[in-house]
Amino acid sequence: EEPQALAHGNLGEADLGLIAKVLDRLPLGAGVPHGELARVRQAKLPAGVDGLIVRPEPNPQNENNALVSVYWAGDEQRDAVMAELLQLVLADPFYTRLRTEQQLGYIVSAQADRVGLVARFSLVIQSSTKAPDALLQAVDAFLEGFRAELASLGE
């Protein structure tokens, strides 16, 4: 049976051809040796240490950049609740400042969820005008300014 994929978005025939070529090179299907399967690698950084991974865009005509800034909260129920509460408080101001006021990107969002049992909080920006390092600086500046707003909410 041929592998199938759903492509969603503003894609042309050339884009679909590129996607098909990439999919054709992937080791899909049964019987693939374990060592050839793609893996997601994780590393635990010390508290307060940043890690920035920049990956090149396979389509040179795509002028978009993206930043996914992830903050791991922990594996306790309280951690998940705090991440969800942070999303509720932060999502609208994050969107308003970075999307509406600064016009950094078309997609600007804040999301709390879990990966397995570990809660996380993610800030996402897709931009055709700024590179990932500039998007990260904008996120850091927003968070620094938002810290005072959080403090004013009290316990």
Short mmCIF file of N, CA and C in Angstrom, two decimals:
data_model
loop_
_atom_site.label_atom_id
_atom_site.label_comp_id
_atom_site.label_asym_id
_atom_site.label_seq_id
_atom_site.Cartn_x
_atom_site.Cartn_y
_atom_site.Cartn_z
N GLU A 1 0.85 -1.19 0.00
CA GLU A 1 0.00 0.00 0.00
C GLU A 1 0.89 1.24 0.00
N GLU A 2 0.53 2.21 -0.83
CA GLU A 2 1.29 3.45 -0.93
C GLU A 2 1.05 4.33 0.29
N PRO A 3 2.12 4.96 0.83
CA PRO A 3 1.92 5.91 1.93
C PRO A 3 1.09 7.10 1.44
N GLN A 4 0.30 7.66 2.33
CA GLN A 4 -0.52 8.81 2.00
C GLN A 4 -0.22 9.93 2.98
N ALA A 5 -0.43 11.16 2.52
CA ALA A 5 -0.23 12.32 3.38
C ALA A 5 -1.30 13.35 3.08
N LEU A 6 -1.67 14.10 4.08
CA LEU A 6 -2.60 15.21 3.91
C LEU A 6 -1.80 16.49 3.98
N ALA A 7 -1.85 17.29 2.93
CA ALA A 7 -1.16 18.58 2.90
C ALA A 7 -2.22 19.66 3.04
N HIS A 8 -2.05 20.51 4.03
CA HIS A 8 -3.06 21.53 4.33
C HIS A 8 -2.39 22.90 4.30
N GLY A 9 -3.04 23.85 3.69
CA GLY A 9 -2.50 25.21 3.68
C GLY A 9 -2.45 25.78 2.28
N ASN A 10 -1.73 26.86 2.14
CA ASN A 10 -1.62 27.57 0.88
C ASN A 10 -0.46 26.96 0.08
N LEU A 11 -0.74 25.81 -0.57
CA LEU A 11 0.29 25.07 -1.28
C LEU A 11 -0.04 25.00 -2.77
N GLY A 12 0.98 25.16 -3.58
CA GLY A 12 0.82 25.00 -5.02
C GLY A 12 1.32 23.64 -5.46
N GLU A 13 1.21 23.37 -6.75
CA GLU A 13 1.65 22.08 -7.28
C GLU A 13 3.14 21.85 -7.04
N ALA A 14 3.95 22.91 -7.18
CA ALA A 14 5.39 22.77 -6.96
C ALA A 14 5.68 22.39 -5.50
N ASP A 15 4.94 23.02 -4.56
CA ASP A 15 5.10 22.70 -3.14
C ASP A 15 4.76 21.23 -2.88
N LEU A 16 3.67 20.78 -3.47
CA LEU A 16 3.25 19.38 -3.28
C LEU A 16 4.28 18.42 -3.87
N GLY A 17 4.89 18.82 -4.98
CA GLY A 17 5.94 17.98 -5.56
C GLY A 17 7.14 17.86 -4.63
N LEU A 18 7.54 18.99 -3.99
CA LEU A 18 8.65 18.95 -3.04
C LEU A 18 8.31 18.07 -1.85
N ILE A 19 7.10 18.19 -1.35
CA ILE A 19 6.67 17.36 -0.21
C ILE A 19 6.71 15.89 -0.60
N ALA A 20 6.22 15.57 -1.79
CA ALA A 20 6.22 14.18 -2.25
C ALA A 20 7.64 13.63 -2.34
N LYS A 21 8.59 14.44 -2.82
CA LYS A 21 9.98 13.99 -2.92
C LYS A 21 10.57 13.70 -1.53
N VAL A 22 10.26 14.56 -0.57
CA VAL A 22 10.75 14.34 0.80
C VAL A 22 10.14 13.07 1.37
N LEU A 23 8.85 12.88 1.18
CA LEU A 23 8.18 11.69 1.70
C LEU A 23 8.73 10.43 1.05
N ASP A 24 9.06 10.50 -0.24
CA ASP A 24 9.60 9.34 -0.93
C ASP A 24 10.95 8.90 -0.35
N ARG A 25 11.69 9.84 0.23
CA ARG A 25 13.01 9.52 0.80
C ARG A 25 12.91 8.98 2.23
N LEU A 26 11.75 9.14 2.88
CA LEU A 26 11.61 8.68 4.26
C LEU A 26 11.47 7.17 4.32
N PRO A 27 12.03 6.55 5.35
CA PRO A 27 11.92 5.10 5.48
C PRO A 27 10.57 4.71 6.09
N LEU A 28 9.51 4.85 5.31
CA LEU A 28 8.18 4.51 5.79
C LEU A 28 7.90 3.04 5.54
N GLY A 29 7.11 2.45 6.40
CA GLY A 29 6.70 1.07 6.19
C GLY A 29 7.35 0.11 7.15
N ALA A 30 6.85 -1.10 7.14
CA ALA A 30 7.35 -2.14 8.03
C ALA A 30 8.72 -2.62 7.56
N GLY A 31 9.47 -3.17 8.47
CA GLY A 31 10.74 -3.78 8.13
C GLY A 31 11.90 -2.81 8.07
N VAL A 32 11.69 -1.57 8.46
CA VAL A 32 12.78 -0.60 8.46
C VAL A 32 13.67 -0.90 9.67
N PRO A 33 14.98 -1.08 9.47
CA PRO A 33 15.86 -1.33 10.61
C PRO A 33 15.75 -0.21 11.64
N HIS A 34 15.78 -0.60 12.90
CA HIS A 34 15.60 0.35 14.00
C HIS A 34 16.54 1.55 13.91
N GLY A 35 17.78 1.32 13.50
CA GLY A 35 18.76 2.40 13.42
C GLY A 35 18.47 3.43 12.35
N GLU A 36 17.58 3.11 11.39
CA GLU A 36 17.26 4.04 10.31
C GLU A 36 16.03 4.90 10.62
N LEU A 37 15.35 4.62 11.70
CA LEU A 37 14.17 5.41 12.04
C LEU A 37 14.59 6.77 12.58
N ALA A 38 13.80 7.79 12.25
CA ALA A 38 14.08 9.13 12.76
C ALA A 38 13.80 9.15 14.26
N ARG A 39 14.60 9.88 14.98
CA ARG A 39 14.42 9.95 16.44
C ARG A 39 14.38 11.40 16.87
N VAL A 40 13.66 11.63 17.93
CA VAL A 40 13.65 12.94 18.56
C VAL A 40 14.60 12.85 19.74
N ARG A 41 15.56 13.71 19.77
CA ARG A 41 16.52 13.69 20.86
C ARG A 41 16.14 14.77 21.86
N GLN A 42 16.31 14.45 23.12
CA GLN A 42 15.99 15.39 24.18
C GLN A 42 17.21 15.55 25.07
N ALA A 43 17.34 16.72 25.62
CA ALA A 43 18.42 16.98 26.56
C ALA A 43 17.87 17.85 27.67
N LYS A 44 18.27 17.59 28.87
CA LYS A 44 17.84 18.42 29.99
C LYS A 44 18.92 19.46 30.23
N LEU A 45 18.53 20.71 30.04
CA LEU A 45 19.46 21.81 30.26
C LEU A 45 19.39 22.23 31.72
N PRO A 46 20.48 22.72 32.26
CA PRO A 46 20.41 23.27 33.62
C PRO A 46 19.43 24.45 33.67
N ALA A 47 18.83 24.67 34.82
CA ALA A 47 17.88 25.78 34.98
C ALA A 47 18.53 27.09 34.57
N GLY A 48 17.80 27.88 33.80
CA GLY A 48 18.29 29.18 33.38
C GLY A 48 19.16 29.17 32.13
N VAL A 49 19.40 28.00 31.55
CA VAL A 49 20.23 27.90 30.36
C VAL A 49 19.32 27.75 29.14
N ASP A 50 19.58 28.53 28.10
CA ASP A 50 18.79 28.47 26.87
C ASP A 50 19.44 27.54 25.88
N GLY A 51 18.60 26.99 25.02
CA GLY A 51 19.08 26.22 23.88
C GLY A 51 18.32 26.69 22.65
N LEU A 52 19.01 27.07 21.61
CA LEU A 52 18.37 27.54 20.38
C LEU A 52 18.79 26.62 19.24
N ILE A 53 17.80 25.99 18.63
CA ILE A 53 18.06 25.12 17.48
C ILE A 53 17.48 25.82 16.26
N VAL A 54 18.31 26.06 15.25
CA VAL A 54 17.84 26.68 14.01
C VAL A 54 17.98 25.64 12.91
N ARG A 55 16.88 25.39 12.24
CA ARG A 55 16.87 24.42 11.14
C ARG A 55 16.59 25.15 9.84
N PRO A 56 17.33 24.82 8.79
CA PRO A 56 17.09 25.48 7.49
C PRO A 56 15.77 25.03 6.87
N GLU A 57 15.18 25.89 6.12
CA GLU A 57 13.94 25.61 5.39
C GLU A 57 14.28 24.87 4.11
N PRO A 58 13.68 23.70 3.86
CA PRO A 58 14.01 22.96 2.65
C PRO A 58 13.54 23.63 1.36
N ASN A 59 12.55 24.50 1.46
CA ASN A 59 12.03 25.21 0.28
C ASN A 59 12.64 26.61 0.26
N PRO A 60 13.60 26.89 -0.62
CA PRO A 60 14.26 28.19 -0.63
C PRO A 60 13.33 29.35 -0.98
N GLN A 61 12.17 29.06 -1.56
CA GLN A 61 11.23 30.13 -1.91
C GLN A 61 10.32 30.51 -0.75
N ASN A 62 10.35 29.74 0.31
CA ASN A 62 9.53 30.05 1.49
C ASN A 62 10.26 31.10 2.31
N GLU A 63 9.67 32.27 2.44
CA GLU A 63 10.33 33.37 3.15
C GLU A 63 9.96 33.42 4.63
N ASN A 64 9.21 32.45 5.11
CA ASN A 64 8.79 32.45 6.50
C ASN A 64 9.85 31.88 7.43
N ASN A 65 9.85 32.39 8.64
CA ASN A 65 10.65 31.87 9.74
C ASN A 65 9.68 31.56 10.87
N ALA A 66 10.11 30.75 11.80
CA ALA A 66 9.26 30.45 12.94
C ALA A 66 10.11 30.27 14.18
N LEU A 67 9.49 30.56 15.31
CA LEU A 67 10.10 30.32 16.61
C LEU A 67 9.09 29.59 17.45
N VAL A 68 9.51 28.50 18.04
CA VAL A 68 8.71 27.80 19.04
C VAL A 68 9.55 27.81 20.31
N SER A 69 9.13 28.61 21.25
CA SER A 69 9.86 28.76 22.50
C SER A 69 9.12 27.94 23.56
N VAL A 70 9.78 26.90 24.07
CA VAL A 70 9.13 25.94 24.97
C VAL A 70 9.72 26.07 26.37
N TYR A 71 8.82 26.11 27.35
CA TYR A 71 9.20 26.18 28.76
C TYR A 71 8.58 24.98 29.45
N TRP A 72 9.43 24.10 29.96
CA TRP A 72 8.96 22.89 30.63
C TRP A 72 8.64 23.22 32.07
N ALA A 73 7.43 22.82 32.51
CA ALA A 73 6.97 23.18 33.85
C ALA A 73 7.25 22.11 34.89
N GLY A 74 7.11 20.86 34.55
CA GLY A 74 7.33 19.78 35.51
C GLY A 74 6.27 18.70 35.36
N ASP A 75 6.36 17.68 36.18
CA ASP A 75 5.46 16.54 36.04
C ASP A 75 4.43 16.42 37.16
N GLU A 76 4.30 17.43 37.98
CA GLU A 76 3.29 17.42 39.04
C GLU A 76 1.99 18.05 38.51
N GLN A 77 0.87 17.67 39.09
CA GLN A 77 -0.43 18.23 38.69
C GLN A 77 -0.42 19.76 38.81
N ARG A 78 0.18 20.27 39.88
CA ARG A 78 0.26 21.72 40.08
C ARG A 78 0.99 22.40 38.92
N ASP A 79 2.02 21.77 38.40
CA ASP A 79 2.78 22.33 37.27
C ASP A 79 1.88 22.49 36.04
N ALA A 80 1.06 21.48 35.78
CA ALA A 80 0.15 21.54 34.62
C ALA A 80 -0.88 22.64 34.81
N VAL A 81 -1.42 22.76 36.01
CA VAL A 81 -2.42 23.80 36.29
C VAL A 81 -1.79 25.18 36.16
N MET A 82 -0.58 25.35 36.66
CA MET A 82 0.09 26.65 36.55
C MET A 82 0.39 27.01 35.10
N ALA A 83 0.78 26.02 34.29
CA ALA A 83 1.04 26.28 32.87
C ALA A 83 -0.25 26.70 32.16
N GLU A 84 -1.36 26.03 32.48
CA GLU A 84 -2.65 26.39 31.88
C GLU A 84 -3.11 27.77 32.35
N LEU A 85 -2.89 28.08 33.61
CA LEU A 85 -3.23 29.41 34.12
C LEU A 85 -2.40 30.48 33.44
N LEU A 86 -1.11 30.20 33.24
CA LEU A 86 -0.24 31.15 32.54
C LEU A 86 -0.74 31.39 31.12
N GLN A 87 -1.18 30.33 30.46
CA GLN A 87 -1.73 30.49 29.11
C GLN A 87 -2.94 31.41 29.13
N LEU A 88 -3.83 31.21 30.08
CA LEU A 88 -5.04 32.05 30.16
C LEU A 88 -4.71 33.52 30.37
N VAL A 89 -3.71 33.79 31.18
CA VAL A 89 -3.36 35.17 31.52
C VAL A 89 -2.51 35.81 30.43
N LEU A 90 -1.65 35.04 29.79
CA LEU A 90 -0.65 35.59 28.89
C LEU A 90 -1.05 35.60 27.41
N ALA A 91 -1.93 34.70 26.98
CA ALA A 91 -2.20 34.52 25.55
C ALA A 91 -2.66 35.79 24.84
N ASP A 92 -3.65 36.48 25.39
CA ASP A 92 -4.16 37.69 24.73
C ASP A 92 -3.14 38.81 24.67
N PRO A 93 -2.46 39.16 25.78
CA PRO A 93 -1.45 40.21 25.68
C PRO A 93 -0.29 39.83 24.74
N PHE A 94 0.11 38.57 24.73
CA PHE A 94 1.18 38.11 23.83
C PHE A 94 0.78 38.34 22.38
N TYR A 95 -0.42 37.93 22.03
CA TYR A 95 -0.92 38.12 20.67
C TYR A 95 -1.03 39.61 20.33
N THR A 96 -1.63 40.37 21.23
CA THR A 96 -1.84 41.80 20.98
C THR A 96 -0.52 42.53 20.75
N ARG A 97 0.46 42.28 21.61
CA ARG A 97 1.72 43.02 21.49
C ARG A 97 2.56 42.57 20.30
N LEU A 98 2.70 41.26 20.12
CA LEU A 98 3.61 40.80 19.07
C LEU A 98 2.96 40.73 17.70
N ARG A 99 1.67 40.42 17.64
CA ARG A 99 0.99 40.32 16.34
C ARG A 99 0.39 41.66 15.93
N THR A 100 -0.43 42.23 16.80
CA THR A 100 -1.16 43.44 16.43
C THR A 100 -0.28 44.69 16.47
N GLU A 101 0.42 44.89 17.58
CA GLU A 101 1.20 46.12 17.74
C GLU A 101 2.55 46.07 16.99
N GLN A 102 3.32 45.01 17.20
CA GLN A 102 4.65 44.93 16.56
C GLN A 102 4.60 44.31 15.17
N GLN A 103 3.49 43.67 14.82
CA GLN A 103 3.30 43.02 13.52
C GLN A 103 4.47 42.12 13.14
N LEU A 104 4.85 41.27 14.11
CA LEU A 104 5.99 40.38 13.89
C LEU A 104 5.66 39.19 13.01
N GLY A 105 4.43 38.75 13.06
CA GLY A 105 4.12 37.55 12.29
C GLY A 105 2.64 37.31 12.16
N TYR A 106 2.32 36.42 11.23
CA TYR A 106 0.93 36.07 10.98
C TYR A 106 0.40 35.15 12.07
N ILE A 107 1.23 34.22 12.51
CA ILE A 107 0.84 33.31 13.58
C ILE A 107 1.57 33.72 14.85
N VAL A 108 0.82 34.01 15.89
CA VAL A 108 1.35 34.32 17.21
C VAL A 108 0.43 33.65 18.22
N SER A 109 0.96 32.72 18.99
CA SER A 109 0.09 32.00 19.93
C SER A 109 0.85 31.56 21.16
N ALA A 110 0.07 31.31 22.21
CA ALA A 110 0.59 30.76 23.46
C ALA A 110 -0.24 29.51 23.76
N GLN A 111 0.43 28.44 24.18
CA GLN A 111 -0.26 27.17 24.37
C GLN A 111 0.34 26.41 25.55
N ALA A 112 -0.52 25.93 26.43
CA ALA A 112 -0.10 25.02 27.50
C ALA A 112 -0.60 23.63 27.15
N ASP A 113 0.26 22.63 27.34
CA ASP A 113 -0.15 21.25 27.09
C ASP A 113 0.80 20.32 27.85
N ARG A 114 0.70 19.05 27.55
CA ARG A 114 1.58 18.06 28.17
C ARG A 114 2.21 17.19 27.10
N VAL A 115 3.42 16.79 27.37
CA VAL A 115 4.08 15.77 26.58
C VAL A 115 4.31 14.62 27.56
N GLY A 116 3.56 13.56 27.36
CA GLY A 116 3.57 12.50 28.36
C GLY A 116 3.00 13.05 29.65
N LEU A 117 3.75 12.97 30.71
CA LEU A 117 3.29 13.49 32.00
C LEU A 117 3.85 14.87 32.32
N VAL A 118 4.69 15.40 31.44
CA VAL A 118 5.36 16.66 31.72
C VAL A 118 4.61 17.83 31.09
N ALA A 119 4.27 18.82 31.91
CA ALA A 119 3.58 20.02 31.44
C ALA A 119 4.58 20.97 30.80
N ARG A 120 4.10 21.67 29.77
CA ARG A 120 4.95 22.66 29.12
C ARG A 120 4.09 23.84 28.69
N PHE A 121 4.78 24.93 28.44
CA PHE A 121 4.15 26.15 27.96
C PHE A 121 4.95 26.59 26.73
N SER A 122 4.26 26.83 25.61
CA SER A 122 4.94 27.18 24.36
C SER A 122 4.46 28.51 23.83
N LEU A 123 5.39 29.29 23.32
CA LEU A 123 5.08 30.53 22.62
C LEU A 123 5.54 30.36 21.18
N VAL A 124 4.66 30.64 20.23
CA VAL A 124 4.92 30.38 18.82
C VAL A 124 4.75 31.66 18.01
N ILE A 125 5.70 31.91 17.11
CA ILE A 125 5.58 33.02 16.16
C ILE A 125 6.05 32.53 14.79
N GLN A 126 5.25 32.80 13.76
CA GLN A 126 5.68 32.58 12.38
C GLN A 126 5.76 33.95 11.73
N SER A 127 6.89 34.24 11.10
CA SER A 127 7.12 35.58 10.57
C SER A 127 7.80 35.52 9.20
N SER A 128 7.37 36.39 8.32
CA SER A 128 8.05 36.53 7.02
C SER A 128 8.99 37.73 7.03
N THR A 129 9.06 38.45 8.17
CA THR A 129 9.89 39.65 8.23
C THR A 129 11.06 39.56 9.20
N LYS A 130 11.03 38.61 10.13
CA LYS A 130 12.09 38.52 11.15
C LYS A 130 12.68 37.12 11.20
N ALA A 131 13.97 37.04 11.51
CA ALA A 131 14.66 35.78 11.67
C ALA A 131 14.40 35.22 13.08
N PRO A 132 14.65 33.93 13.30
CA PRO A 132 14.36 33.33 14.61
C PRO A 132 15.04 34.03 15.79
N ASP A 133 16.28 34.50 15.62
CA ASP A 133 16.93 35.17 16.75
C ASP A 133 16.23 36.48 17.11
N ALA A 134 15.72 37.20 16.12
CA ALA A 134 14.97 38.43 16.40
C ALA A 134 13.63 38.10 17.05
N LEU A 135 13.01 37.01 16.63
CA LEU A 135 11.75 36.58 17.25
C LEU A 135 11.99 36.19 18.70
N LEU A 136 13.09 35.52 18.97
CA LEU A 136 13.43 35.15 20.34
C LEU A 136 13.66 36.38 21.21
N GLN A 137 14.33 37.38 20.66
CA GLN A 137 14.54 38.63 21.40
C GLN A 137 13.20 39.29 21.72
N ALA A 138 12.27 39.25 20.77
CA ALA A 138 10.94 39.84 21.00
C ALA A 138 10.19 39.08 22.09
N VAL A 139 10.29 37.76 22.08
CA VAL A 139 9.64 36.95 23.12
C VAL A 139 10.26 37.26 24.48
N ASP A 140 11.59 37.30 24.54
CA ASP A 140 12.26 37.60 25.81
C ASP A 140 11.86 38.97 26.34
N ALA A 141 11.80 39.96 25.45
CA ALA A 141 11.41 41.32 25.87
C ALA A 141 9.97 41.33 26.36
N PHE A 142 9.09 40.62 25.67
CA PHE A 142 7.70 40.54 26.11
C PHE A 142 7.61 39.92 27.50
N LEU A 143 8.29 38.78 27.68
CA LEU A 143 8.22 38.10 28.97
C LEU A 143 8.78 38.95 30.10
N GLU A 144 9.86 39.66 29.82
CA GLU A 144 10.43 40.53 30.86
C GLU A 144 9.44 41.63 31.25
N GLY A 145 8.79 42.23 30.25
CA GLY A 145 7.79 43.26 30.54
C GLY A 145 6.54 42.70 31.19
N PHE A 146 6.17 41.48 30.82
CA PHE A 146 4.95 40.87 31.36
C PHE A 146 5.13 40.41 32.80
N ARG A 147 6.38 40.24 33.21
CA ARG A 147 6.67 39.81 34.59
C ARG A 147 6.03 40.76 35.60
N ALA A 148 6.10 42.06 35.36
CA ALA A 148 5.50 43.05 36.27
C ALA A 148 3.97 42.91 36.31
N GLU A 149 3.38 42.63 35.15
CA GLU A 149 1.93 42.45 35.10
C GLU A 149 1.52 41.22 35.90
N LEU A 150 2.30 40.15 35.81
CA LEU A 150 2.01 38.95 36.59
C LEU A 150 2.13 39.24 38.09
N ALA A 151 3.16 39.97 38.46
CA ALA A 151 3.36 40.28 39.87
C ALA A 151 2.20 41.11 40.42
N SER A 152 1.61 41.95 39.59
CA SER A 152 0.50 42.79 40.07
C SER A 152 -0.78 41.98 40.29
N LEU A 153 -0.85 40.77 39.74
CA LEU A 153 -2.03 39.93 39.94
C LEU A 153 -2.07 39.34 41.34
N GLY A 154 -0.91 39.22 42.00
CA GLY A 154 -0.85 38.65 43.34
C GLY A 154 -1.03 37.15 43.30
N GLU A 155 -1.20 36.57 44.44
CA GLU A 155 -1.39 35.12 44.53
C GLU A 155 -2.81 34.84 44.21
#
